[in-house]
CSV table of C-alpha atoms and ligand atoms in Angstrom, one decimal:
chain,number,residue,atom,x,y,z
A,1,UNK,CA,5.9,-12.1,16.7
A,2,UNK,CA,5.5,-12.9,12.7
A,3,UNK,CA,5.3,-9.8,10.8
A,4,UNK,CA,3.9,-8.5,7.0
A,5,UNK,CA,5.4,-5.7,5.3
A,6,UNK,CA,3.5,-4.4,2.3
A,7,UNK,CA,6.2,-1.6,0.7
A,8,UNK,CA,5.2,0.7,-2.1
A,9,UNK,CA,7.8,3.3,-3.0
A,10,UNK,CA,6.1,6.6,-3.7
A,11,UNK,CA,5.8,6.9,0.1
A,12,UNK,CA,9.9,6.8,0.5
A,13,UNK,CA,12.2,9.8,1.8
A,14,UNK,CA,12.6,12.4,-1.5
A,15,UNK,CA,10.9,10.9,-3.8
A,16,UNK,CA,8.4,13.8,-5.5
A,17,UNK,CA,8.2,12.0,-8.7
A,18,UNK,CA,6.9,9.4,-11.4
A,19,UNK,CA,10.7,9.4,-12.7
A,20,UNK,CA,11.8,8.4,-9.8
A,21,UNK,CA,9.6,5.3,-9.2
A,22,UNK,CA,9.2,4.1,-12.4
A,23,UNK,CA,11.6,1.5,-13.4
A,24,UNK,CA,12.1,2.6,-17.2
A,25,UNK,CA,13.2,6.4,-15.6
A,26,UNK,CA,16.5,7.7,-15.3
A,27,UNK,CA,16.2,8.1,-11.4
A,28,UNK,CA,14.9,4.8,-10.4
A,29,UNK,CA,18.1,3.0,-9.3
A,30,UNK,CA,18.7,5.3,-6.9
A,31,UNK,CA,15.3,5.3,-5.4
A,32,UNK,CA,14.9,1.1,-5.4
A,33,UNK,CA,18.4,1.2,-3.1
A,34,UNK,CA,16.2,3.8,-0.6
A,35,UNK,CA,12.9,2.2,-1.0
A,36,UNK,CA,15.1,-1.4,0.0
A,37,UNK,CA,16.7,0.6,3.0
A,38,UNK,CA,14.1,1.9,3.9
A,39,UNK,CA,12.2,-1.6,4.2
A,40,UNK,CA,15.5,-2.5,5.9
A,41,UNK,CA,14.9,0.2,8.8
A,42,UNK,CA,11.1,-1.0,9.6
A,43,UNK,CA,13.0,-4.7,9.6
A,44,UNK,CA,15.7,-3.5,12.1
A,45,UNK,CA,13.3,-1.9,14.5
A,46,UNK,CA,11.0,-5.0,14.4
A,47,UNK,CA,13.5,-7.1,15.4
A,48,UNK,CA,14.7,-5.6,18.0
A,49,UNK,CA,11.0,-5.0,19.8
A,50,UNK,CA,10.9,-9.2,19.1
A,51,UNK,CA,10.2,-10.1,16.0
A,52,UNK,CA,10.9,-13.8,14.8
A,53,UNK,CA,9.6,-13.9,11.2
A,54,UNK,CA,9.1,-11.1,8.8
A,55,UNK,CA,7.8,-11.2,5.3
A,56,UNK,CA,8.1,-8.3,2.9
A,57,UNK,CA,6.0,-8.4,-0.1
A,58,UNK,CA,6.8,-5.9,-2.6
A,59,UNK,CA,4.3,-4.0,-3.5
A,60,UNK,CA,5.2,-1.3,-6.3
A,61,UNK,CA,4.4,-1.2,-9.7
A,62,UNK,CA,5.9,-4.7,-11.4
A,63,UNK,CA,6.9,-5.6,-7.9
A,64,UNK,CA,10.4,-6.6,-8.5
A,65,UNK,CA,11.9,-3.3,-6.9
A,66,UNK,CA,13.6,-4.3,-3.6
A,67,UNK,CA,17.2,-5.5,-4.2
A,68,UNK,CA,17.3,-8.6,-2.8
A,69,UNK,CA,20.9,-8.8,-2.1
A,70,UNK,CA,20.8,-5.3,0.1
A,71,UNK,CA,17.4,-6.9,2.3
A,72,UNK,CA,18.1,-7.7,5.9
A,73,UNK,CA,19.1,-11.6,6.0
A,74,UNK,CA,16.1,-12.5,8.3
A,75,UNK,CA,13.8,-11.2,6.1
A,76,UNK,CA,11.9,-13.1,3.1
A,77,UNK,CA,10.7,-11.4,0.3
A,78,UNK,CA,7.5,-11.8,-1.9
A,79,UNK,CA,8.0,-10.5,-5.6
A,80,UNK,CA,6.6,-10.1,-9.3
A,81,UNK,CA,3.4,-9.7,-10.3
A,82,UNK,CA,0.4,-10.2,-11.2
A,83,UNK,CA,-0.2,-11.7,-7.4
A,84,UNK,CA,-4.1,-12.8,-6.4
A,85,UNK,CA,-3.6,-10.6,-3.4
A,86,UNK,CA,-1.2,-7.8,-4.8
A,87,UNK,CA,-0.1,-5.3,-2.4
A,88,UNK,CA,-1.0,-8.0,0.1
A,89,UNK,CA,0.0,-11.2,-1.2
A,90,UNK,CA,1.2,-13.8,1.3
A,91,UNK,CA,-0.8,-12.4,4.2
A,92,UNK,CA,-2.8,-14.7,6.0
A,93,UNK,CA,-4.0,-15.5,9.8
A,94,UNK,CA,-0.6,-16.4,11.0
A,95,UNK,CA,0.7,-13.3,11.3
A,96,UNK,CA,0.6,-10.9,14.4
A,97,UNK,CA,1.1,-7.4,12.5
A,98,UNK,CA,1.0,-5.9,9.4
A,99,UNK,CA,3.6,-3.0,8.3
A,100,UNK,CA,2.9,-0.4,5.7
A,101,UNK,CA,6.0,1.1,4.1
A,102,UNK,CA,6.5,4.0,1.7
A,103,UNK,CA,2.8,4.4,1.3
A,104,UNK,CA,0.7,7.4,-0.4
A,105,UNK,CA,-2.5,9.1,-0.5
A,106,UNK,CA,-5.3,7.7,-1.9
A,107,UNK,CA,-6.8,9.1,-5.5
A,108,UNK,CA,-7.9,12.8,-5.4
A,109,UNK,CA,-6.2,13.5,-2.0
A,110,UNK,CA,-4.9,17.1,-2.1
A,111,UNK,CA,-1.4,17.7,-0.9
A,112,UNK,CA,-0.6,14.1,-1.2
A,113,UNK,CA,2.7,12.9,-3.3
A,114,UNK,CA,1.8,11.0,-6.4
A,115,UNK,CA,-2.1,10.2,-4.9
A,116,UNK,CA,-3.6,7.4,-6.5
A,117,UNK,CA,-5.2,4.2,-5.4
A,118,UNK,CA,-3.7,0.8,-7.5
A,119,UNK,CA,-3.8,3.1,-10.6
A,120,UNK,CA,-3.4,6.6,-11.4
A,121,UNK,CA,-4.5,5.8,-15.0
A,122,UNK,CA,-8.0,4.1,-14.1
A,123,UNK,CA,-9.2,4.4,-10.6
A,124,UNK,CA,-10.9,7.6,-9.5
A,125,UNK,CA,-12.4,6.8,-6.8
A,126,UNK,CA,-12.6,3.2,-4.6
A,127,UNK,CA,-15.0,2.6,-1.9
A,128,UNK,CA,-16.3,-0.2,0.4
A,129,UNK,CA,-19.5,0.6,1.8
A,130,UNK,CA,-19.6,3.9,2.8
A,131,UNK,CA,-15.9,4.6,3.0
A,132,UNK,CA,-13.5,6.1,0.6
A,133,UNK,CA,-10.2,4.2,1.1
A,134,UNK,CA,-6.7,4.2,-0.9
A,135,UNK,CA,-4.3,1.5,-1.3
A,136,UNK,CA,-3.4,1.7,2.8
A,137,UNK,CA,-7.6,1.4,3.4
A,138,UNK,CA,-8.0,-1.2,1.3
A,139,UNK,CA,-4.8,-3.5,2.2
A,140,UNK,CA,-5.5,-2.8,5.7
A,141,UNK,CA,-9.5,-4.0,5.1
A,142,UNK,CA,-8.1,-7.3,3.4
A,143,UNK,CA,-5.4,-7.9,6.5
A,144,UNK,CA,-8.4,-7.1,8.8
A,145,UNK,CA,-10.4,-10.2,6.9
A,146,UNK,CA,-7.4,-12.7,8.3
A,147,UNK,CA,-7.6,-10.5,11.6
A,148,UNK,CA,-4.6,-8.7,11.6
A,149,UNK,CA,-4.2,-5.4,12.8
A,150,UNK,CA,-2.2,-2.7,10.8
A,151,UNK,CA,0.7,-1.2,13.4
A,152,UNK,CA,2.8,1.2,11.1
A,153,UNK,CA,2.7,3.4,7.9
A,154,UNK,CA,5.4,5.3,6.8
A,155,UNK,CA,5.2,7.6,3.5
A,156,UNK,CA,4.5,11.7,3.4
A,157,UNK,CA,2.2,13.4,6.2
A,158,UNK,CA,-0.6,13.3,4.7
A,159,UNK,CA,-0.9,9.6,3.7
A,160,UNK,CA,-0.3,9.4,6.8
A,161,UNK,CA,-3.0,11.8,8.4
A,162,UNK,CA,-5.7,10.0,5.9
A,163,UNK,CA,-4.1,6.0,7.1
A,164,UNK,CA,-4.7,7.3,10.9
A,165,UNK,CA,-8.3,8.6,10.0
A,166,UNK,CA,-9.2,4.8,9.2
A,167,UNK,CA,-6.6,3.0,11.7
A,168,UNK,CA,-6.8,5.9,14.7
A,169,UNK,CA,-4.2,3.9,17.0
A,170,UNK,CA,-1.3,2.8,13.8
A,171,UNK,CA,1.9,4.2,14.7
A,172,UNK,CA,2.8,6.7,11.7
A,173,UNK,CA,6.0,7.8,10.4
A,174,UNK,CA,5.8,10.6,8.2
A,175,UNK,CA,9.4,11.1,6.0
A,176,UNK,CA,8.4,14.3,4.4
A,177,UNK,CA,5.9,17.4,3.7
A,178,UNK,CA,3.9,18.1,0.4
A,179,UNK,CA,3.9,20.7,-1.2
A,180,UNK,CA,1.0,19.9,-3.7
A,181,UNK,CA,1.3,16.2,-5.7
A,182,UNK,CA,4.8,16.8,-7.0
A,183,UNK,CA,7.1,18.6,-4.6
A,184,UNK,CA,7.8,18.1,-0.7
A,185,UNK,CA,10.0,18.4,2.2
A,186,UNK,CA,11.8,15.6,2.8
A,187,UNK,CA,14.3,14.2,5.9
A,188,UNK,CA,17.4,13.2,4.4
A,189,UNK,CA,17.4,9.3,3.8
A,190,UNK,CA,19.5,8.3,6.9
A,191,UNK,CA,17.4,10.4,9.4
A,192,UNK,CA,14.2,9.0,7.6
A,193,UNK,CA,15.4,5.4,8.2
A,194,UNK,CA,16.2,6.5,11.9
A,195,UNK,CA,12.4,7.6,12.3
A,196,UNK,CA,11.3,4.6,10.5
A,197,UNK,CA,13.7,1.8,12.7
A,198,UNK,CA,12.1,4.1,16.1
A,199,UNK,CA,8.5,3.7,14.5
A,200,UNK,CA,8.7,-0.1,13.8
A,201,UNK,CA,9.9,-1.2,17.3
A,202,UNK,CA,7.3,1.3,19.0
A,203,UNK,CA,4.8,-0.3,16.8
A,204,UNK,CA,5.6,-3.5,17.9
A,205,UNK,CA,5.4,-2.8,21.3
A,206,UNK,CA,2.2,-1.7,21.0
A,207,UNK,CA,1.0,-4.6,18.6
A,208,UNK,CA,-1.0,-6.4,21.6
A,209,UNK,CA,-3.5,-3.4,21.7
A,210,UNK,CA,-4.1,-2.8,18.0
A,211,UNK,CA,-7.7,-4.2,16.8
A,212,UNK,CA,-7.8,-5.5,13.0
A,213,UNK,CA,-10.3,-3.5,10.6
A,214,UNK,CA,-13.1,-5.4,10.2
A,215,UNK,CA,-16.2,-4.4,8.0
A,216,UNK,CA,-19.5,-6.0,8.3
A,217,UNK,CA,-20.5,-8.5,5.6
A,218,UNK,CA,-21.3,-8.3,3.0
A,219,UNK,CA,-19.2,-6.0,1.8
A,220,UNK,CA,-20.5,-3.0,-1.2
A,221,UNK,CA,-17.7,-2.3,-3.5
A,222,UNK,CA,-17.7,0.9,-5.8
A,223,UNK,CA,-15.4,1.8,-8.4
A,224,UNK,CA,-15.1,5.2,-10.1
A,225,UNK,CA,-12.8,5.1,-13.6
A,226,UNK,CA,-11.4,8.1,-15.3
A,227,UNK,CA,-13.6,6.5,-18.6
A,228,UNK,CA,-16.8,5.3,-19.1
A,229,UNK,CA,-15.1,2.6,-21.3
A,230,UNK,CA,-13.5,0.9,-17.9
A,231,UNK,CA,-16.6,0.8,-16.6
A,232,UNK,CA,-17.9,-1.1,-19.8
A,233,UNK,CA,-15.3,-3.4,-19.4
A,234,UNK,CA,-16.1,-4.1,-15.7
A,235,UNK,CA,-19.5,-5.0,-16.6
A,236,UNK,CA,-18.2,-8.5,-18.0
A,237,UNK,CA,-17.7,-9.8,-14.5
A,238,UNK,CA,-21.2,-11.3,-13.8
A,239,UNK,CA,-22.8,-9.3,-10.5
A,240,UNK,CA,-21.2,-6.5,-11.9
A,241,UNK,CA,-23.7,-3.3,-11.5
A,242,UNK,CA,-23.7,-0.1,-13.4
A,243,UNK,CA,-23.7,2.5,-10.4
A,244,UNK,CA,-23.0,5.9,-12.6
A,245,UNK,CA,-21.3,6.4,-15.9
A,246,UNK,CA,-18.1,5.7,-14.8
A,247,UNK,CA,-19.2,3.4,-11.8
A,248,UNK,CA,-19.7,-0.1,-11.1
A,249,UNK,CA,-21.1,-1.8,-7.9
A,250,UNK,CA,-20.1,-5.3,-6.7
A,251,UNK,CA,-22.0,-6.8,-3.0
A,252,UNK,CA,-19.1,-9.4,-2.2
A,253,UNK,CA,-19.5,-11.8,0.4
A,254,UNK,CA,-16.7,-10.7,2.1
A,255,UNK,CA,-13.6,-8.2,1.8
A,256,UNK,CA,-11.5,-10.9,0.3
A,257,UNK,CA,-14.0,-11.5,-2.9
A,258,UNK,CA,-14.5,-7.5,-2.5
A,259,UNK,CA,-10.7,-7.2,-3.2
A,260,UNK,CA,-10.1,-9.7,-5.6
A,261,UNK,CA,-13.3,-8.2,-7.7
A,262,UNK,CA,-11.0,-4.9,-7.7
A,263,UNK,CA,-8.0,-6.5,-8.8
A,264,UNK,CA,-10.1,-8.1,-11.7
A,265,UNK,CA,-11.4,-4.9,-12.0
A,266,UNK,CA,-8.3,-3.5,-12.4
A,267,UNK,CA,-7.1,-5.6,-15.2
A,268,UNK,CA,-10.1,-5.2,-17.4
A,269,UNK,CA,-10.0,-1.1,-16.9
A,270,UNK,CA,-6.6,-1.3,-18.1
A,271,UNK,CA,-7.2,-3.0,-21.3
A,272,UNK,CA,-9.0,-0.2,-22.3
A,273,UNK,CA,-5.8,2.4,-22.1
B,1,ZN,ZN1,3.5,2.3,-5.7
């Protein structure tokens, strides 16, 4: 069994806030060395429910969080950014499962730690067709594309709750309880990697029964910004429509051009902050 592990942070044991994900913040140190154990945890239970070949791609922020030197020996990592596929770089066909860690709501999800979807500065809202989907919809759409099923997420209850609504049979570790965007109860690091290790190997086990998340082609992507000027920018792409002040519309071929059209997306929205 060859397995992908997408890890954000926001999603990890305590973590409540920005200062504590955001590498130029006092707490961050601390919180790479649990995000990196906690990556270490889904590794451990993989392997021992079979795993051969895992692949973490870090996917937080500049992407160089995970300390390297503290990852599980048969792991590789993926790191830095920009990447073509982001969150999701280096999946691809070959791989039996995929594993989200310390994942979050999406944008304008109450109750939800830090909710956002790629960017809490730009992205409102981000559908394909007629579903609303966060970073754990999206990435699980794209791994869907090379037909690999989702099998964990781990990150508060309620990312959770909204990855199950899209995924109904992923196994889901939740590692605390908001209490609105900025304040939760959380398991103590070493019983949240002990949840996390149980999760990945029962996920495993189960990986044979899990169906990918396919969409039909093609594929209708909408963007709502926080500005009107993002949505100018957007409108440089070519086959870029104006869907709403702050919208744009793209019909991709497939969820692969849908998500790459995001990421570009993404860099023009932010040129405008
Ligand atoms: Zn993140």
């Amino acid at each position: 069994m060859k397995v992908f592990i997408s890890a954000d942070m926001e999603g990890t044991a305590g973590v409540t806030d920005w200062d504590q994900v955001m590498p130029d913040r006092h707490d961050y140190q601390r919180f790479r060395r649990l995000m990196t154990e906690e990556v270490n945890a889904a590794i451990l239970g993989a392997l021992e429910a079979g795993a051969k070949e895992i692949v973490v791609n870090d996917s937080h922020n500049t992407m160089r969080n995970i300390l390297i030197e503290e990852l599980h020996p048969q792991a590789q990592l993926v790191s830095g950014s920009p990447k073509p596929h982001s969150m999701m770089q280096g999946i691809d066909a070959s791989f039996d499962v995929v594993f989200f860690t310390g994942y979050h709501g999406a944008a304008g999800t109450q109750n939800a730690i830090l909710d956002h979807t790629y960017s809490s500065a730009t992205v409102r809202q981000l559908k394909l067709g007629n579903l609303v989907v966060g970073e754990a919809g999206l990435n699980a759409a794209l791994a869907g594309y090379f037909k690999v099923p989702v099998a964990l997420v781990t990150g508060d209850s309620t990312a959770v709750a909204q990855a199950k609504k899209l995924l109904p049979h992923v196994e889901g570790v939740a590692v605390k309880e908001p209490i609105g965007r900025v304040a939760a109860r959380s398991y103590q690091p070493v019983e949240a990697r002990r949840r996390i290790k149980e999760g990945a190997s029962r996920a495993l086990k189960r990986a044979r029964d899990l169906k990918p998340l396919t969409l039909p082609r093609p594929v209708a992507l909408e963007i709502e910004w926080m500005h009107t000027a993002m949505a100018d920018r957007c409108m440089l792409i070519p086959g870029v429509t104006r869907v709403g002040p702050r919208a744009i519309g793209y019909r991709a071929r497939d969820v692969e051009q849908a998500f790459t059209l995001a990421m570009a997306c993404l860099v023009l929205a932010r040129s405008t902050l």
